[in-house]
Amino acid sequence: MSLDAPTRAPGLGVDLSAVPELDDAQLGHLRHFENTSLLPDGEWTHMGSADPGQEWVDAYRYQLAYMAYGLGLAHYHHLPAAPGAVRPAFERIVAKMMRREVWAYWKETSRSGPFLDPDLTEQRAGWIDPVARENIMYSGHLYAMTGMHAALFDDDRYDAPGALTFEWKPLFHGFGPETYSYSRSTLGEAIHWQMVENGWLGVACEPNCVFVVCNQFPLLGFRFEDQRRGTIRATEATDSYRAAWERKGMYDDSGFPVMWWRERQDNFQLSPYDIGNAGWVASVMNAWNRDVVREVFARQARGALRRGPEGTLMPYSSQTLAQVQAALDAGEPADLPENPDHVWAHPTVGHLATGLSETGDERLAGLLAHADRFMNPTWENGGLYYPRNDASWDTDGNMTYVDPLTGNAMLGYARLNVPDGLWALYNKPWTSDHFTAPRLTDIEGASDVRRAFYDRDSRTLLLGLRARGEATAEMRLDVAGVPGGRDWTLYQDGAAVRTGTADAGHTAIRLTLPVAGETTLALRWQ
């Protein structure tokens, strides 16, 4: 970091203007993720969808996964010196991901049916274990979540034997409780060998159906596993996956990614001009295939957003986008009206927002402005979300549809991400130096963390806190990584308020102080 800019912490020589700082909306999304993580087990406030069986694309598993990814990206890009502000919520979300409500759909889904496999004449026997085979739409996210946790927090707790144990114990059917035990690495092994057996085209989501987007998440998981173990499985996986799909053909005649490939029939379910699916694929594939994604997604996103009032932008439906792109190809005016009879039923806004954020597309600002104007942004207990709304349009033709995945997780993820945000996490992991540097490891009290950064040149840990509510909050902060035996001084809003000496045993420094409104703390040592 350059320390030459004029905006400095008083007396410390630290350039505050170059230190990442979360804005109010970003803090609101983080608080909503935290609020959700704190819900009692079995309580799913604001997360219910129109589908009763957790089979649709806004199911609990997707919402939880994107909340975890949003927390992870916020830590990596905005609050690198505050694992204690992010880690507890992340771990509670992983715990919710393991609840039976999230994965029990698989018992019946594993039996398949003619929609998934047109040649099926009778249902399969099915099974309960949600990660043994297929179901990459769940197992891939769980693998990526636990791998991201290890990469960000230098912690392999999910790799302990049985750390990921699924408990099946319904009250009134079956022959007693069943458990299926995994660790992060054994889950990765199960996924890896299924990919090998399937010629590296991927693992099925539903039986017989291999989705392109869902198989991007285990590729992230392989990379996080490599970072922990010093292996190169991700290179093998991405090289083999790329080659397999170059032979098969990932894009249809419209230039958009196919939705899924049916294994037994060897045919595709196409999704032409579906800018939501294209954005979703681009947002994750950019991590390992950036050059291709930037070229392909730029073509897919041509004319994909329609202008609304005061700089707002909303996505076109696939049918209208086909007309828009045909007009662009012909050099004709392409600002076409949307079909008012189109009914929105997919997380198009959320999926597209993630793609625009990862690829650095400036149109993200207009899409978020649309959400803030027409999608009922709601603050609850300090958290920001967009409540579910099944109505597609308002009376003026502005899109108002909000699914729970978009409203609870994906718009927050997009706001918290930065251009190439997932790419950086994939390609520039933190090293041991980061995990031994001074950092906020725990925080107790009603406060949000707006900034957290360690400046090595000045030996200063900077923390920006905001009290929750109007009352003064008594805060307890644990700071680890201060060199043993060093004298330190804590500054609050420029004034020295504490002094001490770091313990030679490298135990954390515990600080207790009142916080009212916004405050900047700077912990500096000699």
XYZ file of C-alpha atoms in Angstrom:
526
model
C 0.000 0.000 0.000
C 1.203 3.499 -0.809
C 1.274 5.833 2.182
C 1.845 9.047 0.237
C -1.731 10.336 0.097
C -2.612 13.202 2.451
C -5.500 11.588 4.385
C -3.754 10.044 7.383
C -4.546 8.664 10.781
C -3.434 11.408 13.190
C 0.214 11.040 14.095
C 0.574 7.576 12.576
C 1.482 8.217 8.958
C -1.152 5.803 7.620
C -3.058 6.721 4.481
C -6.696 6.140 5.378
C -7.897 6.944 1.865
C -6.137 3.829 0.584
C -7.550 1.541 3.266
C -10.671 -0.404 2.173
C -13.847 0.781 3.875
C -17.311 -0.733 3.663
C -20.188 1.591 2.866
C -23.540 1.455 4.633
C -25.182 -0.836 2.070
C -22.274 -3.306 2.210
C -22.397 -3.307 5.999
C -26.132 -3.879 5.768
C -25.679 -6.962 3.618
C -23.078 -8.378 5.996
C -25.422 -7.745 8.904
C -28.237 -9.548 7.063
C -25.973 -12.551 6.517
C -25.116 -12.469 10.212
C -28.769 -12.114 11.232
C -29.660 -15.112 9.090
C -26.830 -17.160 10.590
C -28.150 -16.394 14.085
C -31.673 -17.664 13.427
C -32.614 -20.633 15.625
C -32.206 -24.036 14.021
C -35.192 -24.761 11.817
C -36.133 -21.082 11.419
C -35.825 -19.860 7.802
C -37.187 -16.316 7.975
C -37.299 -14.590 4.548
C -35.734 -17.664 2.857
C -38.812 -19.579 1.702
C -39.447 -19.981 -2.021
C -42.437 -20.843 -4.177
C -41.217 -24.431 -4.553
C -42.077 -26.587 -1.519
C -39.420 -29.263 -2.050
C -36.138 -27.297 -2.109
C -35.745 -28.299 -5.755
C -35.752 -24.866 -7.415
C -32.815 -22.540 -8.086
C -33.489 -20.331 -5.045
C -33.429 -23.186 -2.516
C -31.814 -22.883 0.908
C -28.521 -24.400 -0.292
C -27.965 -21.652 -2.854
C -28.865 -18.860 -0.449
C -26.568 -20.208 2.242
C -23.706 -20.793 -0.175
C -23.828 -17.254 -1.534
C -24.025 -15.766 1.937
C -20.845 -17.673 2.809
C -19.120 -16.593 -0.410
C -20.183 -12.991 0.204
C -18.718 -13.110 3.709
C -15.519 -14.617 2.328
C -15.097 -11.984 -0.371
C -15.799 -9.220 2.142
C -13.047 -10.575 4.387
C -10.508 -10.992 1.591
C -11.088 -7.661 -0.147
C -12.428 -5.300 2.524
C -11.668 -6.580 6.023
C -8.443 -8.589 5.659
C -7.353 -7.900 9.248
C -10.661 -8.856 10.875
C -11.325 -12.596 10.673
C -13.203 -12.242 13.956
C -15.820 -10.058 12.252
C -16.591 -12.646 9.575
C -15.657 -16.116 10.722
C -18.435 -16.790 13.293
C -21.230 -16.080 10.802
C -19.436 -18.106 8.111
C -19.246 -21.138 10.409
C -22.866 -20.845 11.486
C -23.890 -20.786 7.823
C -21.892 -23.958 7.160
C -23.698 -25.540 10.108
C -27.045 -24.574 8.576
C -25.915 -26.072 5.276
C -25.625 -29.409 7.081
C -29.212 -29.358 8.368
C -31.609 -31.957 7.036
C -34.044 -29.335 5.685
C -31.333 -28.257 3.243
C -30.387 -31.634 1.756
C -33.272 -34.027 2.486
C -34.760 -33.345 -0.976
C -32.112 -35.697 -2.321
C -33.803 -38.865 -1.018
C -36.609 -38.498 -3.562
C -34.682 -36.618 -6.233
C -32.146 -39.470 -6.413
C -34.930 -41.743 -7.692
C -35.082 -39.668 -10.885
C -37.924 -39.498 -13.398
C -38.659 -39.029 -17.105
C -38.152 -35.251 -17.018
C -34.521 -35.847 -16.098
C -34.107 -39.110 -17.995
C -36.633 -39.498 -20.855
C -35.714 -43.140 -21.401
C -36.443 -44.137 -17.811
C -39.223 -46.720 -17.494
C -39.228 -46.998 -13.707
C -37.798 -44.999 -10.863
C -34.430 -45.866 -9.402
C -34.097 -47.159 -5.855
C -32.651 -43.851 -4.629
C -30.536 -43.186 -1.555
C -30.255 -40.758 1.355
C -26.549 -39.793 1.479
C -26.587 -36.385 -0.257
C -22.946 -36.326 -1.393
C -22.039 -39.924 -2.235
C -22.938 -39.598 -5.913
C -24.423 -36.918 -8.143
C -26.093 -33.912 -6.434
C -23.164 -31.612 -7.253
C -25.593 -28.701 -6.849
C -25.288 -29.385 -3.114
C -21.965 -31.210 -2.657
C -20.061 -28.785 -4.886
C -21.179 -25.788 -2.837
C -20.412 -27.519 0.454
C -16.939 -28.403 -0.803
C -16.285 -24.847 -2.021
C -17.607 -23.317 1.227
C -15.462 -25.460 3.504
C -12.443 -24.991 1.248
C -12.896 -21.223 1.228
C -13.098 -21.317 5.021
C -9.747 -23.110 5.199
C -8.112 -20.720 2.725
C -9.357 -17.592 4.505
C -8.959 -18.598 8.140
C -5.982 -20.984 8.003
C -8.145 -23.621 9.648
C -8.739 -27.235 8.653
C -11.527 -27.971 11.111
C -13.753 -29.242 8.300
C -11.053 -31.713 7.303
C -11.178 -33.582 10.603
C -12.673 -37.081 10.305
C -16.440 -36.824 10.488
C -16.441 -33.024 10.473
C -19.122 -33.136 7.772
C -21.574 -35.694 9.111
C -25.110 -35.916 7.771
C -27.712 -37.137 10.233
C -30.907 -38.737 8.967
C -33.299 -39.360 11.829
C -36.943 -38.777 10.929
C -39.378 -39.419 13.760
C -41.977 -41.608 12.133
C -40.416 -43.610 9.313
C -37.310 -45.647 8.675
C -35.468 -48.069 10.950
C -33.599 -45.651 13.142
C -31.029 -42.904 12.680
C -28.499 -43.082 9.855
C -25.292 -41.066 9.611
C -22.997 -40.408 6.660
C -19.599 -39.061 7.655
C -17.150 -37.086 5.539
C -14.378 -34.568 5.862
C -13.565 -31.817 3.400
C -10.917 -33.920 1.675
C -12.991 -37.129 1.494
C -15.834 -35.092 0.033
C -13.365 -33.776 -2.532
C -12.219 -37.314 -3.324
C -15.784 -38.421 -3.982
C -16.325 -35.488 -6.351
C -12.958 -35.920 -8.083
C -13.468 -39.558 -8.999
C -16.963 -38.923 -10.297
C -15.506 -36.302 -12.612
C -12.855 -38.744 -13.797
C -15.475 -41.441 -14.430
C -17.580 -38.957 -16.396
C -14.764 -37.919 -18.720
C -14.320 -34.601 -16.879
C -17.590 -33.197 -18.188
C -18.713 -32.868 -14.590
C -20.896 -34.485 -11.957
C -24.676 -34.647 -12.286
C -26.856 -32.236 -10.316
C -30.078 -34.150 -10.688
C -29.757 -37.724 -11.985
C -28.549 -37.842 -15.598
C -28.216 -34.033 -15.830
C -24.794 -32.354 -15.712
C -25.154 -28.576 -15.323
C -22.308 -26.349 -16.481
C -22.622 -23.768 -13.715
C -22.896 -26.160 -10.774
C -19.627 -27.840 -11.709
C -17.717 -24.569 -11.386
C -17.962 -24.706 -7.589
C -16.089 -27.989 -7.027
C -13.365 -26.585 -9.288
C -13.035 -23.802 -6.724
C -12.964 -26.455 -4.016
C -10.079 -28.280 -5.710
C -8.089 -25.059 -5.783
C -8.694 -24.327 -2.091
C -7.704 -27.915 -1.287
C -4.460 -27.455 -3.231
C -3.702 -24.330 -1.231
C -3.936 -26.348 1.977
C -2.088 -29.448 0.794
C 0.413 -28.179 -1.778
C -1.143 -30.371 -4.482
C -2.077 -29.531 -8.094
C -5.454 -31.193 -8.467
C -7.105 -27.959 -9.618
C -4.715 -27.747 -12.580
C -5.562 -31.302 -13.597
C -9.252 -30.618 -13.126
C -9.480 -27.331 -15.020
C -7.258 -28.535 -17.887
C -9.277 -31.728 -18.243
C -12.619 -29.961 -17.849
C -11.685 -27.361 -20.478
C -10.567 -30.027 -22.964
C -13.664 -32.176 -22.403
C -16.024 -29.273 -23.040
C -14.097 -28.041 -26.039
C -14.789 -31.433 -27.575
C -18.417 -31.511 -26.443
C -19.267 -27.865 -27.108
C -20.265 -25.666 -24.165
C -22.032 -22.930 -26.149
C -25.128 -23.187 -28.317
C -25.746 -21.448 -31.649
C -26.734 -18.241 -29.847
C -23.320 -18.103 -28.155
C -24.793 -18.763 -24.702
C -23.780 -21.655 -22.441
C -25.909 -24.778 -22.546
C -27.928 -25.330 -19.395
C -27.194 -29.018 -18.926
C -26.057 -32.175 -20.668
C -28.040 -35.412 -20.393
C -25.593 -38.248 -19.914
C -27.592 -41.229 -21.213
C -29.135 -39.428 -24.177
C -25.991 -37.387 -24.889
C -27.995 -34.268 -25.647
C -28.327 -30.765 -24.273
C -30.952 -28.685 -22.541
C -30.342 -25.325 -24.176
C -30.768 -21.880 -22.659
C -30.355 -19.417 -25.550
C -30.060 -15.742 -24.671
C -30.468 -16.472 -20.955
C -28.319 -13.665 -19.613
C -28.897 -14.756 -16.029
C -27.405 -18.201 -16.576
C -24.581 -16.668 -18.630
C -23.764 -14.214 -15.838
C -23.830 -16.970 -13.235
C -21.413 -19.116 -15.244
C -19.111 -16.161 -15.912
C -19.021 -15.110 -12.263
C -17.419 -18.389 -11.154
C -15.573 -19.568 -14.269
C -13.701 -16.252 -14.311
C -11.667 -17.556 -11.373
C -9.842 -20.131 -13.509
C -10.661 -19.215 -17.156
C -10.583 -15.427 -17.142
C -9.401 -14.752 -20.705
C -12.165 -16.870 -22.226
C -14.834 -15.556 -19.876
C -14.026 -11.922 -20.592
C -14.315 -12.490 -24.330
C -17.421 -14.686 -24.262
C -19.391 -12.823 -21.595
C -18.821 -9.480 -23.317
C -20.615 -10.879 -26.382
C -23.376 -12.473 -24.344
C -24.054 -9.281 -22.381
C -24.384 -6.999 -25.447
C -27.584 -5.031 -25.021
C -28.651 -7.268 -22.131
C -29.914 -4.439 -19.927
C -32.774 -2.074 -20.674
C -32.627 1.541 -19.537
C -35.044 2.665 -16.844
C -35.542 6.016 -15.085
C -32.606 7.931 -13.613
C -29.820 5.608 -14.697
C -31.441 2.369 -13.599
C -30.959 -0.788 -15.675
C -33.027 -3.983 -15.756
C -32.353 -7.225 -17.648
C -34.141 -8.258 -20.796
C -35.902 -11.592 -20.955
C -34.253 -14.149 -23.220
C -36.883 -13.728 -25.947
C -36.426 -9.964 -26.126
C -32.634 -10.146 -25.789
C -32.561 -12.300 -28.926
C -34.319 -9.454 -30.772
C -32.018 -6.830 -29.242
C -28.866 -8.644 -30.277
C -30.249 -9.273 -33.789
C -30.892 -5.528 -34.076
C -27.376 -4.745 -32.872
C -25.940 -7.177 -35.430
C -27.929 -5.405 -38.150
C -26.865 -1.951 -36.981
C -30.428 -1.020 -36.063
C -31.788 0.707 -32.934
C -31.788 -1.855 -30.164
C -33.442 -0.160 -27.183
C -36.540 -2.330 -27.489
C -39.509 -2.517 -25.107
C -39.856 -5.638 -22.986
C -42.741 -8.024 -23.468
C -45.126 -7.088 -20.621
C -46.571 -10.611 -20.620
C -43.230 -12.162 -19.705
C -43.342 -13.776 -16.257
C -40.089 -13.782 -14.311
C -39.386 -17.012 -12.434
C -35.582 -17.247 -12.238
C -32.954 -15.334 -10.220
C -31.936 -13.447 -13.362
C -31.096 -10.193 -11.582
C -29.015 -11.953 -8.929
C -27.186 -14.225 -11.348
C -26.440 -11.343 -13.704
C -25.287 -9.087 -10.866
C -22.668 -11.647 -9.801
C -21.324 -11.855 -13.350
C -21.174 -8.092 -13.783
C -19.400 -7.695 -10.440
C -16.747 -10.325 -11.147
C -16.005 -9.059 -14.672
C -15.926 -5.410 -13.600
C -18.811 -4.359 -15.851
C -19.797 -0.768 -15.039
C -23.462 -1.600 -15.698
C -23.591 -3.261 -12.279
C -24.195 0.193 -10.764
C -27.340 0.653 -12.858
C -28.633 -2.811 -11.998
C -28.112 -2.186 -8.278
C -29.784 1.212 -8.662
C -32.778 -0.565 -10.176
C -32.909 -2.943 -7.214
C -32.755 -0.030 -4.785
C -35.584 1.774 -6.550
C -37.966 -0.972 -7.614
C -37.224 -4.040 -5.477
C -38.184 -2.703 -2.040
C -34.825 -2.589 -0.203
C -35.630 -3.350 3.406
C -33.645 -2.777 6.596
C -34.293 -5.129 9.501
C -32.214 -5.288 12.666
C -29.450 -3.402 10.858
C -29.465 -5.814 7.910
C -30.268 -5.000 4.279
C -32.174 -7.381 2.027
C -34.792 -7.334 -0.739
C -37.947 -9.250 0.242
C -39.511 -11.803 -2.045
C -41.976 -10.409 -4.577
C -43.636 -12.724 -7.103
C -45.074 -9.879 -9.236
C -43.014 -9.450 -12.395
C -43.793 -5.796 -13.172
C -45.185 -2.624 -11.694
C -47.795 -0.566 -13.540
C -45.065 1.379 -15.371
C -43.341 -1.717 -16.731
C -40.442 -1.780 -14.288
C -39.284 -5.229 -13.199
C -40.215 -5.878 -9.575
C -39.728 -9.650 -9.312
C -37.473 -10.685 -6.429
C -36.680 -14.296 -5.572
C -35.160 -15.180 -2.172
C -31.738 -16.015 -3.604
C -31.406 -12.626 -5.281
C -32.880 -10.682 -2.381
C -31.131 -12.423 0.502
C -27.745 -13.243 -0.944
C -26.799 -12.476 -4.529
C -27.238 -8.711 -4.563
C -25.240 -8.563 -1.345
C -22.557 -10.785 -2.871
C -22.365 -8.518 -5.933
C -22.025 -5.388 -3.775
C -19.305 -6.927 -1.635
C -17.321 -8.338 -4.544
C -14.775 -6.357 -6.579
C -13.698 -6.809 -10.212
C -11.845 -10.118 -10.456
C -12.708 -10.701 -6.811
C -13.068 -14.470 -7.015
C -10.170 -14.627 -9.482
C -7.905 -12.971 -6.907
C -8.975 -15.340 -4.140
C -8.312 -18.282 -6.475
C -4.990 -17.074 -7.869
C -3.512 -14.956 -5.070
C -4.148 -16.820 -1.819
C -2.967 -15.468 1.484
C 0.319 -16.890 2.705
C 1.602 -17.665 6.185
C 2.761 -14.048 6.578
C -0.851 -12.912 6.487
C -1.977 -15.361 9.157
C 0.744 -14.316 11.589
C 0.217 -10.576 11.119
C -1.744 -8.531 13.680
C -5.469 -9.060 13.246
C -8.794 -8.794 15.032
C -9.639 -12.361 16.023
C -12.721 -11.802 18.171
C -15.187 -9.042 18.867
C -17.976 -8.888 21.427
C -20.466 -6.066 21.704
C -22.917 -4.341 19.425
C -20.629 -3.005 16.725
C -20.055 -3.366 12.992
C -16.536 -3.428 11.541
C -16.280 -0.960 8.667
C -12.543 -1.299 8.010
C -9.722 -3.552 9.210
C -6.242 -3.330 7.763
C -2.702 -3.912 8.968
C -0.075 -1.504 7.650
C 3.331 -3.181 7.892
C 5.380 -0.046 7.231
C 4.040 1.770 10.285
C 3.309 -1.371 12.353
C -0.293 -0.219 12.752
C -3.540 -2.156 12.869
C -6.390 0.086 11.764
C -9.978 -0.700 12.722
C -13.089 1.282 11.866
C -16.060 0.470 14.119
C -19.665 1.585 14.130
C -21.827 1.080 17.193
C -25.129 -0.620 16.530
C -27.910 1.646 17.704
C -27.732 5.010 19.405
C -26.409 3.892 22.773
C -22.740 3.627 23.619
C -21.591 0.023 23.273
C -19.006 -1.607 25.479
C -16.694 -3.446 23.095
C -14.302 -6.295 23.774
C -11.678 -6.818 21.094
C -9.078 -9.586 20.891
C -6.060 -8.779 18.736
C -3.556 -11.500 17.874
C -0.197 -11.266 16.135
C 1.419 -8.369 18.017
C 5.076 -9.396 18.525
C 5.772 -10.609 22.050
C 7.477 -8.146 24.381
C 6.643 -5.081 22.269
C 5.163 -1.942 23.834
C 1.933 -0.911 22.147
C -0.369 2.114 22.165
C -4.038 2.175 21.229
C -5.328 5.372 19.631
C -9.047 6.116 19.408
C -9.964 8.838 16.936
C -6.397 10.151 17.132
C -6.033 10.197 20.904
C -3.944 7.680 22.846
C -6.294 5.779 25.178
C -4.410 2.604 26.182
C -0.836 1.394 26.486
C 0.634 -1.984 27.288
C 3.205 -4.628 26.464
C 2.469 -7.680 24.340
C 2.832 -10.981 26.163
C 5.989 -12.867 25.289
C 3.873 -16.001 24.760
C 2.133 -14.300 21.836
C -1.304 -14.467 23.441
C -3.916 -12.092 22.097
C -4.215 -8.569 23.448
C -7.654 -8.009 24.950
C -9.034 -4.480 24.691
C -12.220 -3.232 26.318
C -13.524 0.226 25.481
C -16.756 2.145 24.862
C -17.826 2.857 21.288
C -20.450 5.445 20.382
C -21.317 6.086 16.732
C -18.322 5.796 14.397
C -14.798 5.434 15.715
C -11.357 4.692 14.282
C -8.910 2.633 16.322
C -5.208 2.375 15.601
C -3.078 -0.110 17.495
C 0.606 0.626 17.042
C 3.712 -0.856 18.640
C 7.388 -0.049 18.812
